[in-house]
Short mmCIF file of C-alpha atoms and ligand atoms in Angstrom, two decimals:
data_model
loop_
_atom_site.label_atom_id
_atom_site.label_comp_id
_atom_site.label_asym_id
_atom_site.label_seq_id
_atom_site.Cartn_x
_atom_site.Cartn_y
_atom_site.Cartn_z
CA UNK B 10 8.20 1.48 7.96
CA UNK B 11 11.38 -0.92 7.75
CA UNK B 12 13.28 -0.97 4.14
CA UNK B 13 14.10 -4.50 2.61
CA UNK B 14 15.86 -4.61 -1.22
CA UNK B 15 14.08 -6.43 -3.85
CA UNK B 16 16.70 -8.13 -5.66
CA UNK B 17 18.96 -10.78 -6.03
CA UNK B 18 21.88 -9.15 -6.80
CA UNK B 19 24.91 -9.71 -4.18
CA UNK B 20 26.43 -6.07 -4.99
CA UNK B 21 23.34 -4.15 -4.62
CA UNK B 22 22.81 -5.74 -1.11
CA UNK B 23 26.20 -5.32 -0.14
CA UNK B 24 25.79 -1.43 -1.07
CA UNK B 25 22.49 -0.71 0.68
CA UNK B 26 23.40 -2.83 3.77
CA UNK B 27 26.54 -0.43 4.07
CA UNK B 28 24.25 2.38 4.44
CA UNK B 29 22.89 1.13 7.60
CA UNK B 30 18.88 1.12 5.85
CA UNK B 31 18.47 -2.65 5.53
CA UNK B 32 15.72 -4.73 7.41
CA UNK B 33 16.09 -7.60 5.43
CA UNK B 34 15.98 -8.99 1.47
CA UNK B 35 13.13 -10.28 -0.61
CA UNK B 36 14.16 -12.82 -4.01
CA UNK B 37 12.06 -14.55 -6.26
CA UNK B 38 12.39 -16.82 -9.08
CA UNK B 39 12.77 -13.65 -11.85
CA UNK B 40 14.96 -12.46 -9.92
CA UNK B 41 17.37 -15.13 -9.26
CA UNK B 42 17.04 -15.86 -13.06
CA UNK B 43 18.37 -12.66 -13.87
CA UNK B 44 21.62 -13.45 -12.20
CA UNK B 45 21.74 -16.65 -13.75
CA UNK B 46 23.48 -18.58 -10.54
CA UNK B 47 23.02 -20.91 -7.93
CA UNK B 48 20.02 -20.59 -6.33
CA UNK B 49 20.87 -21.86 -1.97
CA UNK B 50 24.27 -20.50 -3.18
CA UNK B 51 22.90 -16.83 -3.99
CA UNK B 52 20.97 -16.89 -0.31
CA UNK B 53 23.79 -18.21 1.10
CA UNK B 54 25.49 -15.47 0.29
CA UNK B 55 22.93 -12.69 1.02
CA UNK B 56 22.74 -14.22 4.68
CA UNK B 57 26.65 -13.74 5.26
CA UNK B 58 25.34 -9.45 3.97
CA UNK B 59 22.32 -8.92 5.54
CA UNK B 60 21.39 -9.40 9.48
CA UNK B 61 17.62 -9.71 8.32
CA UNK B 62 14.94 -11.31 7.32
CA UNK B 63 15.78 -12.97 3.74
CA UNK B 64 13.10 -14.16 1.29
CA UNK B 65 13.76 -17.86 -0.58
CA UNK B 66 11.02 -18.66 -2.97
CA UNK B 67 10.13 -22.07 -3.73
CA UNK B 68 10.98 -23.29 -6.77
CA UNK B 69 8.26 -21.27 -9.51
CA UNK B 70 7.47 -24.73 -10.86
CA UNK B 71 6.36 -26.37 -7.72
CA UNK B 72 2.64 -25.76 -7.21
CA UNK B 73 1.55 -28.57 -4.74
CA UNK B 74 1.57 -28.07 -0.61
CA UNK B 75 3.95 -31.23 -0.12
CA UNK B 76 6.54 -29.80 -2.93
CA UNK B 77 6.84 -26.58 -1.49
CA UNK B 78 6.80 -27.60 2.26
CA UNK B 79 9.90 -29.96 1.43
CA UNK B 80 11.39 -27.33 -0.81
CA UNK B 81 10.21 -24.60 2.46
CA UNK B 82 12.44 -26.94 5.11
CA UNK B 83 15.58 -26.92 2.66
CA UNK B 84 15.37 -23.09 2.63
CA UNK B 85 14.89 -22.59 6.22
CA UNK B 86 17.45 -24.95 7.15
CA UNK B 87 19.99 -22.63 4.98
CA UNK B 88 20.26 -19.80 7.84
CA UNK B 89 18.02 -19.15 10.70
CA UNK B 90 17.15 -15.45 9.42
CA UNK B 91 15.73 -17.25 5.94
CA UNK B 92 12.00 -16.37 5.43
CA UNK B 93 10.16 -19.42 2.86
CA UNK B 94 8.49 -17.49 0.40
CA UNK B 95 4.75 -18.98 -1.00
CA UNK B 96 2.79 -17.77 -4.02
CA UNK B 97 -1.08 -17.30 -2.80
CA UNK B 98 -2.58 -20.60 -4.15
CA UNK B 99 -4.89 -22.99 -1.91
CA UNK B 100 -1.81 -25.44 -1.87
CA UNK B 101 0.66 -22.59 -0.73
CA UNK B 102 -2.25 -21.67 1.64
CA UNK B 103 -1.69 -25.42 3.25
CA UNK B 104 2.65 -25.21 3.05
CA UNK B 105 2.35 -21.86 4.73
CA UNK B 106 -0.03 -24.05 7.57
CA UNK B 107 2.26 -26.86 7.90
CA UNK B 108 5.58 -24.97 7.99
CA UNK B 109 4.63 -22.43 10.57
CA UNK B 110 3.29 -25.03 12.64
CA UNK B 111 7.19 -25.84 12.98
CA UNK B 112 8.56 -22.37 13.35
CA UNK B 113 9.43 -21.64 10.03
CA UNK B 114 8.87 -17.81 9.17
CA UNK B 115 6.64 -17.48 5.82
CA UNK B 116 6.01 -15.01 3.21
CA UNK B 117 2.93 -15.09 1.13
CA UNK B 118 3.09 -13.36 -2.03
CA UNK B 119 1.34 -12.46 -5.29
CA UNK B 120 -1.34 -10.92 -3.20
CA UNK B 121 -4.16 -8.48 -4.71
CA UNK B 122 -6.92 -8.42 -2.47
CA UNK B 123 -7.38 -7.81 1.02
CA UNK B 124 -9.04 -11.25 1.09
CA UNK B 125 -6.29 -13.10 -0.27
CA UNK B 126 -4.45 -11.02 2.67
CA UNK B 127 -6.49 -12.10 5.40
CA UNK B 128 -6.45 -15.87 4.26
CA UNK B 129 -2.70 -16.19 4.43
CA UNK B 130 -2.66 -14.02 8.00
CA UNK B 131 -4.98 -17.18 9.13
CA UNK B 132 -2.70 -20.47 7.74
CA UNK B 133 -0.04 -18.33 9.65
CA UNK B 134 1.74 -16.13 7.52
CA UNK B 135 4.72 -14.41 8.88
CA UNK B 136 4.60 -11.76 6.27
CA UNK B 137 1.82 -11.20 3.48
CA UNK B 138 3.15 -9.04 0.04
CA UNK B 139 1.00 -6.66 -1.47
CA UNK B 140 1.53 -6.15 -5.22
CA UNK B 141 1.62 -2.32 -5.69
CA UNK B 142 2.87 -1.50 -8.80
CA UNK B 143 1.76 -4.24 -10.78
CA UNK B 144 -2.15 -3.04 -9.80
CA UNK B 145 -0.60 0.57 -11.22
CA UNK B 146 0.28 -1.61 -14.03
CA UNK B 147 -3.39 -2.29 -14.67
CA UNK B 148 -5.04 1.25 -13.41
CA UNK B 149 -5.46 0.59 -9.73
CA UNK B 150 -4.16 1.90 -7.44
CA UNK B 151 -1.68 0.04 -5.46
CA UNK B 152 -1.57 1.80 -2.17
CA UNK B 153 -5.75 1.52 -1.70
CA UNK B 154 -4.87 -2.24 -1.22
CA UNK B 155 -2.01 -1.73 1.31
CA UNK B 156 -4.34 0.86 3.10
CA UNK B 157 -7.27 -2.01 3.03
CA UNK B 158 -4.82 -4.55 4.38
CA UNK B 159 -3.53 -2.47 7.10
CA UNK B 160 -7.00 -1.40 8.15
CA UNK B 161 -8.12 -5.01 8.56
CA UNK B 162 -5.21 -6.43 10.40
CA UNK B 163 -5.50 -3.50 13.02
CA UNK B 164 -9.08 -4.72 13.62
CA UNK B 165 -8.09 -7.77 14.26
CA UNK B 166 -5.99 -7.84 17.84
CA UNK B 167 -4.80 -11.88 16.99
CA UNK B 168 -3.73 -11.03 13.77
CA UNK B 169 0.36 -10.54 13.49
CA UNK B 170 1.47 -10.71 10.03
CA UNK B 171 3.42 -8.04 8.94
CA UNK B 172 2.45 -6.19 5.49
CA UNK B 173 5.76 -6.13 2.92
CA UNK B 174 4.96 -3.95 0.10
CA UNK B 175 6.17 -5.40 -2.94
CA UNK B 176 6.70 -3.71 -6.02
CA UNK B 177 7.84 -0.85 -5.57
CA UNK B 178 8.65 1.05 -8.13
CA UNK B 179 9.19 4.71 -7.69
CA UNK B 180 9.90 7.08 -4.82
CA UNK B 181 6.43 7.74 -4.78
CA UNK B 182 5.05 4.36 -4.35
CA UNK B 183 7.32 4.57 -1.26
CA UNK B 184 5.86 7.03 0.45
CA UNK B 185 2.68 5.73 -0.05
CA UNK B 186 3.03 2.44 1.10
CA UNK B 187 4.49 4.74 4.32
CA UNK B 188 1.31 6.87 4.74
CA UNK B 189 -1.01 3.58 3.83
CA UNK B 190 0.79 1.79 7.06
CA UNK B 191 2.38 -0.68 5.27
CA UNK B 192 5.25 -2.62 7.77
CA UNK B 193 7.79 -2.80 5.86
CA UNK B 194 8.67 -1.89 2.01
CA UNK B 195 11.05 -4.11 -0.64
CA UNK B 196 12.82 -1.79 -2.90
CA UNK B 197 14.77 -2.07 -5.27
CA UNK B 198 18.39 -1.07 -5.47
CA UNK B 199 17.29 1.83 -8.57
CA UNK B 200 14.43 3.39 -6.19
CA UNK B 201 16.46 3.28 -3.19
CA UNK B 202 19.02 5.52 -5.63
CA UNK B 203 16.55 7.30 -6.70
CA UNK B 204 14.88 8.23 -2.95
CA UNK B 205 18.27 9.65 -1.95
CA UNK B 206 18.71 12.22 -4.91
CA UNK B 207 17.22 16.13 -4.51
CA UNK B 208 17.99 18.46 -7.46
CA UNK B 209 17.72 20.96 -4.65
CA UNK B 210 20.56 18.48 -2.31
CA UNK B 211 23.10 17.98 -5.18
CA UNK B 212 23.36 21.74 -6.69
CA UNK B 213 23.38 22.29 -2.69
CA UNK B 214 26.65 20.04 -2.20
CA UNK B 215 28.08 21.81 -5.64
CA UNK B 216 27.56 25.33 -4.24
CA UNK B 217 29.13 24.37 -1.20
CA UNK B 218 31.76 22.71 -2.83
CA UNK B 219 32.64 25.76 -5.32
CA UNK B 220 32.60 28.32 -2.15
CA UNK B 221 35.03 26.38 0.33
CA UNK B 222 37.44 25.67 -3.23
CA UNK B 223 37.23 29.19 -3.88
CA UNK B 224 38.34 30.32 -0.32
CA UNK B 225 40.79 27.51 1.19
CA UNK B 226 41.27 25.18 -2.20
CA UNK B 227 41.10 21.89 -2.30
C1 LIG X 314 8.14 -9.14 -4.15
O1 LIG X 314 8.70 -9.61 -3.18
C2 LIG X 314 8.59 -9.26 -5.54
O2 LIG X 314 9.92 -9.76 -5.52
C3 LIG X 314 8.68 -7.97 -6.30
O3 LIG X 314 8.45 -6.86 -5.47
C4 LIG X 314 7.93 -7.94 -7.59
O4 LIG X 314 8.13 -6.70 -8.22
P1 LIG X 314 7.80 -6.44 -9.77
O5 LIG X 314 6.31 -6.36 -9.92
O6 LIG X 314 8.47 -5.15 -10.09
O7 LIG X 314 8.38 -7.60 -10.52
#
């Protein structure tokens, strides 16, 4: 399973890039919001960071196909490694159609069911997104989905979207998007913290500290 961050936030990217982990970067309109800047500016940026895949949503108020596929072309022409990100709706369903019929990679999110998986694998999704922790939020559990999804699009030889698990909020849901077979997982910058940390690791690096200082000094 690759690693992508789930953020928009230029100094968390720059930070998890330098530790050599990054696959790519997934935005969307929250997000962006929460930084409060320019939107093709922000990407902009995060393609000069990140040799990967990058995730541009269209705009959250644009709900019909021709709207998003215009809004899809302006994001794909920003950098060649920029990834048009679709909500599942029957008009993103037709934008994700139309703008992988010209080459541009797509990423179809809000999904919950392994249907609404499928469908966008069919109008030619690059990547499909799996909501994990926001079908914890409501007492289901997250990783049956990504285990559904994965099961399906193994049956299925002409099938070659690839499965982003999207949010991710713990350590744990991290490994279990691994076990389920999930592609790739988006992460955000606090779990990605969080997965490096042992109790058992840091009072190791304190011991080891406290012996060599106690021998040879600093
Ligand atoms: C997916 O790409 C979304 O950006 C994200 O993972 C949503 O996470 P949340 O449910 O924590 O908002």
């Amino acid at each position: 399973m690759k690693f992508f961050i789930d953020t928009a936030n230029v100094d968390e990217i720059r930070e998890a890039n330098d530790m050599g982990i990054l696959a790519g970067v997934t935005t969307n309109p929250s997000l962006i919001a929460k930084e409060g800047r320019d939107y093709k500016t922000v990407l902009k940026e995060i393609t000069e960071i990140v040799d990967g895949a990058i995730s541009g949503e269209v705009k959250a108020t644009t709900t019909d196909a021709d709207g998003m596929i215009k809004e899809g072309r302006e994001i794909a022409a920003i950098h060649p490694n920029m990834v048009v990100k679709i909500p599942m709706t029957a008009e993103g369903l037709k934008a994700i159609r139309t703008l992988s019929s010209e080459g541009i990679k797509t990423n179809c999110t809000l999904i919950f069911t392994a249907n609404q998986a499928l469908l966008a694998a069919r109008a030619g999704a690059t990547y499909v997104s799996p909501f994990l922790g926001r079908l914890d939020d409501i007492s289901e559990p997250g990783f049956r989905l990504i285990e559904e999804i994965a099961t399906i699009f193994k049956n299925y030889d002409d099938i070659h979207a690839q499965i982003i698990s999207a949010s991710v909020r713990s350590p744990l849901h991290v490994e279990q998007c691994a076990l389920a077979g999930a592609d790739i997982a988006t992460v955000p910058y606090k779990v990605i913290k969080q997965m490096i940390h042992h109790p058992l690791t840091d009072e190791g690096i304190v011991k080891f500290q406290n012996d060599y200082r106690a021998v040879f000094g600093d």
